[in-house]
Amino acid sequence: MVPKGQSVTLWCWGTREAEEYRLHFEGGVAALKRPRPPGLVDKVKFFIPTMASSTAGQYHCFYRRGELWSEPSSSLDLVVTGYPVPKPELIFQLEHGQQLWTVMIDLFQSTCPGTPVPSHST
């Protein structure tokens, strides 16, 4: 749950070989990003400046290597609330243990054992 008006950063994890990342929202493409610098990073971030009912919903992340796209990440359901609450940092993992993306909403963090905590830079 994210308070109305709060900003949200979505981290999409792939591989260092990923050439492009795609964020899907409710079945459509919401944003595309290319890692900077290419070949040196395995994640990108997508920023939602103001959470609203129009940005609440189901998100998925994909990455591309060459002509091949990855399978989608686990779905993330962002729910907007009408009042401020403390802001957690959440990390999501794929079933096979390969981390594909995270959602960062600041203050404290909740991680699974053995899950790397992302740095705050891309």
Backbone as CSV, one residue per row, in Angstrom:
resi,resn,N_x,N_y,N_z,CA_x,CA_y,CA_z,C_x,C_y,C_z
1,MET,0.841,-1.179,0.000,0.000,0.000,0.000,0.886,1.242,0.000
2,VAL,0.521,2.182,-0.819,1.290,3.410,-0.959,0.340,4.581,-0.749
3,PRO,0.715,5.534,0.114,-0.148,6.692,0.325,-0.311,7.526,-0.948
4,LYS,-1.497,8.051,-1.145,-1.778,8.940,-2.274,-0.791,10.101,-2.236
5,GLY,-0.193,10.417,-3.385,0.757,11.518,-3.477,2.201,11.123,-3.223
6,GLN,2.446,9.930,-2.697,3.802,9.460,-2.397,4.508,9.037,-3.681
7,SER,5.811,9.261,-3.767,6.574,8.774,-4.912,6.999,7.326,-4.675
8,VAL,7.201,6.592,-5.767,7.600,5.183,-5.702,8.690,4.943,-6.742
9,THR,9.720,4.201,-6.359,10.760,3.777,-7.285,10.668,2.274,-7.467
10,LEU,10.537,1.824,-8.704,10.500,0.402,-9.029,11.849,0.024,-9.631
11,TRP,12.526,-0.950,-9.045,13.802,-1.441,-9.580,13.543,-2.717,-10.361
12,CYS,13.985,-2.767,-11.588,13.867,-3.964,-12.414,15.252,-4.589,-12.553
13,TRP,15.388,-5.839,-12.087,16.661,-6.565,-12.103,16.698,-7.517,-13.276
14,GLY,17.821,-7.591,-13.956,17.984,-8.541,-15.047,19.366,-9.151,-14.994
15,THR,20.144,-8.954,-16.057,21.528,-9.408,-16.114,22.361,-8.268,-16.677
16,ARG,23.667,-8.385,-16.544,24.549,-7.356,-17.111,24.454,-7.307,-18.636
17,GLU,24.015,-8.405,-19.234,23.882,-8.454,-20.693,22.568,-7.844,-21.187
18,ALA,21.678,-7.473,-20.283,20.385,-6.902,-20.684,20.605,-5.585,-21.422
19,GLU,19.922,-5.436,-22.543,20.043,-4.232,-23.358,18.903,-3.253,-23.136
20,GLU,17.782,-3.765,-22.652,16.613,-2.913,-22.463,15.708,-3.545,-21.410
21,TYR,15.039,-2.700,-20.653,14.072,-3.144,-19.651,12.728,-2.524,-19.987
22,ARG,11.678,-3.274,-19.727,10.328,-2.796,-20.026,9.463,-2.984,-18.787
23,LEU,8.772,-1.936,-18.400,7.824,-1.993,-17.299,6.422,-2.023,-17.891
24,HIS,5.659,-3.057,-17.543,4.270,-3.173,-18.009,3.335,-2.830,-16.861
25,PHE,2.307,-2.071,-17.176,1.291,-1.679,-16.200,-0.062,-2.076,-16.760
26,GLU,-0.785,-2.923,-16.024,-2.123,-3.365,-16.430,-2.141,-3.884,-17.867
27,GLY,-1.087,-4.608,-18.266,-1.059,-5.253,-19.570,-0.456,-4.443,-20.698
28,GLY,-0.181,-3.170,-20.485,0.420,-2.341,-21.526,1.796,-1.858,-21.115
29,VAL,2.574,-1.402,-22.083,3.912,-0.897,-21.784,3.792,0.459,-21.112
30,ALA,4.378,0.574,-19.923,4.347,1.834,-19.188,5.622,2.636,-19.426
31,ALA,6.770,1.940,-19.552,8.041,2.643,-19.721,9.106,1.691,-20.237
32,LEU,10.087,2.251,-20.945,11.258,1.515,-21.424,12.500,2.204,-20.893
33,LYS,13.518,1.420,-20.540,14.790,1.993,-20.089,15.928,1.159,-20.637
34,ARG,17.043,1.815,-20.910,18.280,1.124,-21.283,19.282,1.341,-20.165
35,PRO,19.977,0.265,-19.753,20.921,0.411,-18.642,22.066,1.348,-18.996
36,ARG,22.487,2.117,-18.028,23.607,3.042,-18.189,24.586,2.806,-17.063
37,PRO,25.822,2.506,-17.333,26.411,2.245,-18.638,26.060,0.846,-19.122
38,PRO,25.935,0.646,-20.442,25.569,-0.671,-20.974,26.598,-1.733,-20.591
39,GLY,26.111,-2.919,-20.236,26.985,-4.037,-19.914,27.602,-4.017,-18.534
40,LEU,27.373,-2.952,-17.763,27.995,-2.852,-16.444,27.004,-2.905,-15.295
41,VAL,25.734,-2.756,-15.574,24.726,-2.791,-14.510,23.683,-3.855,-14.834
42,ASP,23.056,-4.394,-13.790,22.061,-5.448,-13.987,20.671,-5.028,-13.537
43,LYS,20.459,-3.708,-13.422,19.153,-3.215,-12.986,18.942,-1.792,-13.489
44,VAL,17.683,-1.404,-13.566,17.308,-0.019,-13.865,16.172,0.351,-12.930
45,LYS,15.954,1.647,-12.784,14.835,2.062,-11.941,13.820,2.842,-12.758
46,PHE,12.575,2.640,-12.366,11.445,3.362,-12.938,10.833,4.160,-11.800
47,PHE,10.555,5.425,-12.033,10.093,6.323,-10.983,8.654,6.747,-11.234
48,ILE,7.824,6.612,-10.213,6.454,7.129,-10.242,6.462,8.328,-9.296
49,PRO,6.413,9.559,-9.807,6.562,10.736,-8.952,5.424,10.953,-7.964
50,THR,4.208,10.611,-8.357,3.053,10.837,-7.486,2.087,9.674,-7.614
51,MET,1.939,8.930,-6.533,1.016,7.792,-6.545,-0.420,8.305,-6.541
52,ALA,-1.243,7.744,-7.430,-2.654,8.133,-7.551,-3.448,6.901,-7.967
53,SER,-4.752,7.034,-8.022,-5.577,5.894,-8.441,-5.226,5.464,-9.868
54,SER,-4.768,6.402,-10.695,-4.407,6.074,-12.081,-3.093,5.301,-12.186
55,THR,-2.248,5.340,-11.150,-0.986,4.593,-11.163,-1.057,3.344,-10.298
56,ALA,-2.172,3.141,-9.610,-2.364,1.930,-8.807,-2.756,0.793,-9.734
57,GLY,-2.250,-0.387,-9.468,-2.594,-1.548,-10.278,-1.457,-2.537,-10.340
58,GLN,-1.491,-3.409,-11.343,-0.545,-4.515,-11.453,0.600,-4.174,-12.408
59,TYR,1.831,-4.370,-11.918,3.046,-4.106,-12.686,3.823,-5.398,-12.909
60,HIS,4.498,-5.491,-14.069,5.422,-6.577,-14.394,6.657,-5.952,-15.031
61,CYS,7.763,-6.646,-14.929,9.009,-6.177,-15.515,9.570,-7.256,-16.444
62,PHE,10.179,-6.834,-17.554,10.843,-7.719,-18.512,12.195,-7.102,-18.855
63,TYR,13.130,-7.907,-19.328,14.352,-7.356,-19.906,14.654,-8.085,-21.208
64,ARG,15.455,-7.433,-22.053,15.784,-7.989,-23.370,17.286,-8.149,-23.510
65,ARG,17.701,-9.312,-24.026,19.089,-9.582,-24.427,19.041,-9.942,-25.897
66,GLY,19.656,-9.127,-26.721,19.570,-9.352,-28.167,18.132,-9.216,-28.614
67,GLU,17.619,-10.244,-29.285,16.234,-10.225,-29.752,15.281,-10.926,-28.792
68,LEU,15.804,-11.503,-27.719,14.988,-12.309,-26.812,14.577,-11.535,-25.563
69,TRP,13.288,-11.628,-25.228,12.767,-11.016,-24.003,12.677,-12.070,-22.910
70,SER,12.899,-11.651,-21.676,12.764,-12.545,-20.527,11.297,-12.877,-20.297
71,GLU,11.074,-13.845,-19.454,9.732,-14.092,-18.942,9.382,-12.906,-18.047
72,PRO,8.112,-12.634,-17.804,7.762,-11.513,-16.915,8.151,-11.817,-15.472
73,SER,8.422,-10.768,-14.740,8.665,-10.908,-13.307,7.363,-11.317,-12.627
74,SER,7.447,-11.632,-11.368,6.231,-11.811,-10.577,5.457,-10.504,-10.633
75,SER,4.153,-10.577,-10.519,3.372,-9.340,-10.574,3.497,-8.584,-9.257
76,LEU,3.406,-7.294,-9.360,3.418,-6.409,-8.203,2.137,-5.600,-8.252
77,ASP,1.331,-5.684,-7.221,0.097,-4.911,-7.148,0.333,-3.707,-6.254
78,LEU,0.355,-2.520,-6.850,0.480,-1.291,-6.073,-0.920,-0.793,-5.753
79,VAL,-1.168,-0.595,-4.475,-2.466,-0.132,-3.988,-2.258,1.240,-3.373
80,VAL,-3.081,2.196,-3.766,-2.967,3.549,-3.225,-3.929,3.701,-2.049
81,THR,-3.439,4.349,-0.996,-4.273,4.633,0.170,-4.513,6.131,0.242
82,GLY,-5.480,6.530,1.027,-5.814,7.940,1.126,-5.105,8.679,2.240
83,TYR,-4.240,8.003,2.988,-3.573,8.655,4.111,-2.117,8.207,4.177
84,PRO,-1.228,9.041,4.737,0.182,8.675,4.835,0.406,7.556,5.852
85,VAL,1.303,6.638,5.520,1.737,5.576,6.433,3.255,5.467,6.309
86,PRO,3.929,4.830,7.270,5.381,4.661,7.121,5.709,3.962,5.809
87,LYS,6.850,4.318,5.215,7.206,3.835,3.886,8.216,2.687,3.969
88,PRO,7.824,1.459,3.589,8.777,0.349,3.598,9.536,0.225,2.284
89,GLU,10.577,-0.574,2.306,11.276,-0.973,1.087,11.004,-2.452,0.904
90,LEU,10.487,-2.843,-0.251,10.128,-4.229,-0.514,11.007,-4.793,-1.610
91,ILE,11.392,-6.054,-1.470,12.184,-6.720,-2.494,11.437,-7.969,-2.930
92,PHE,11.273,-8.146,-4.240,10.547,-9.274,-4.789,11.501,-10.191,-5.527
93,GLN,11.292,-11.508,-5.431,12.131,-12.476,-6.120,11.289,-13.362,-7.016
94,LEU,11.910,-13.848,-8.082,11.271,-14.837,-8.932,11.314,-16.188,-8.233
95,GLU,10.458,-17.111,-8.654,10.404,-18.432,-8.042,11.727,-19.169,-8.125
96,HIS,12.476,-18.978,-9.180,13.732,-19.700,-9.363,14.868,-19.071,-8.569
97,GLY,14.583,-18.076,-7.753,15.604,-17.433,-6.942,16.345,-16.323,-7.655
98,GLN,16.013,-16.057,-8.913,16.673,-14.980,-9.639,15.885,-13.702,-9.417
99,GLN,16.528,-12.727,-8.812,15.842,-11.473,-8.523,15.711,-10.661,-9.803
100,LEU,14.526,-10.177,-10.090,14.313,-9.387,-11.302,13.997,-7.929,-11.001
101,TRP,13.317,-7.652,-9.907,13.030,-6.249,-9.611,12.676,-6.043,-8.165
102,THR,12.724,-4.789,-7.736,12.345,-4.410,-6.383,11.501,-3.153,-6.454
103,VAL,10.839,-2.891,-5.378,10.102,-1.648,-5.225,10.691,-0.951,-4.020
104,MET,11.044,0.304,-4.178,11.605,1.040,-3.050,10.670,2.173,-2.685
105,ILE,10.284,2.201,-1.417,9.436,3.275,-0.933,10.078,3.900,0.318
106,ASP,11.333,3.729,0.633,12.251,4.274,1.650,12.212,3.700,3.064
107,LEU,12.365,4.427,4.069,12.464,4.216,5.504,13.037,2.915,6.040
108,PHE,12.354,1.796,5.956,12.929,0.555,6.457,12.813,-0.508,5.391
109,GLN,13.482,-1.637,5.599,13.475,-2.645,4.546,13.054,-4.002,5.070
110,SER,12.393,-4.743,4.209,11.969,-6.100,4.503,12.552,-6.980,3.416
111,THR,13.486,-7.858,3.780,14.130,-8.693,2.775,14.050,-10.151,3.165
112,CYS,14.205,-11.001,2.191,14.292,-12.437,2.433,15.750,-12.764,2.720
113,PRO,16.030,-13.771,3.552,17.424,-14.135,3.818,18.169,-14.421,2.522
114,GLY,19.375,-13.874,2.421,20.195,-14.109,1.243,19.883,-13.212,0.072
115,THR,18.917,-12.318,0.205,18.551,-11.417,-0.881,19.420,-10.172,-0.802
116,PRO,20.125,-9.820,-1.885,20.956,-8.621,-1.835,20.096,-7.367,-1.759
117,VAL,20.530,-6.402,-0.962,19.824,-5.132,-0.855,20.372,-4.218,-1.933
118,PRO,19.521,-3.619,-2.770,20.006,-2.787,-3.868,20.615,-1.493,-3.371
119,SER,21.610,-1.006,-4.124,22.133,0.318,-3.828,21.122,1.320,-4.354
120,HIS,21.245,2.564,-3.926,20.275,3.578,-4.343,20.704,4.299,-5.604
121,SER,21.628,3.736,-6.375,22.023,4.338,-7.648,21.909,3.306,-8.746
122,THR,21.780,3.796,-9.984,21.703,2.863,-11.118,22.955,2.982,-11.936
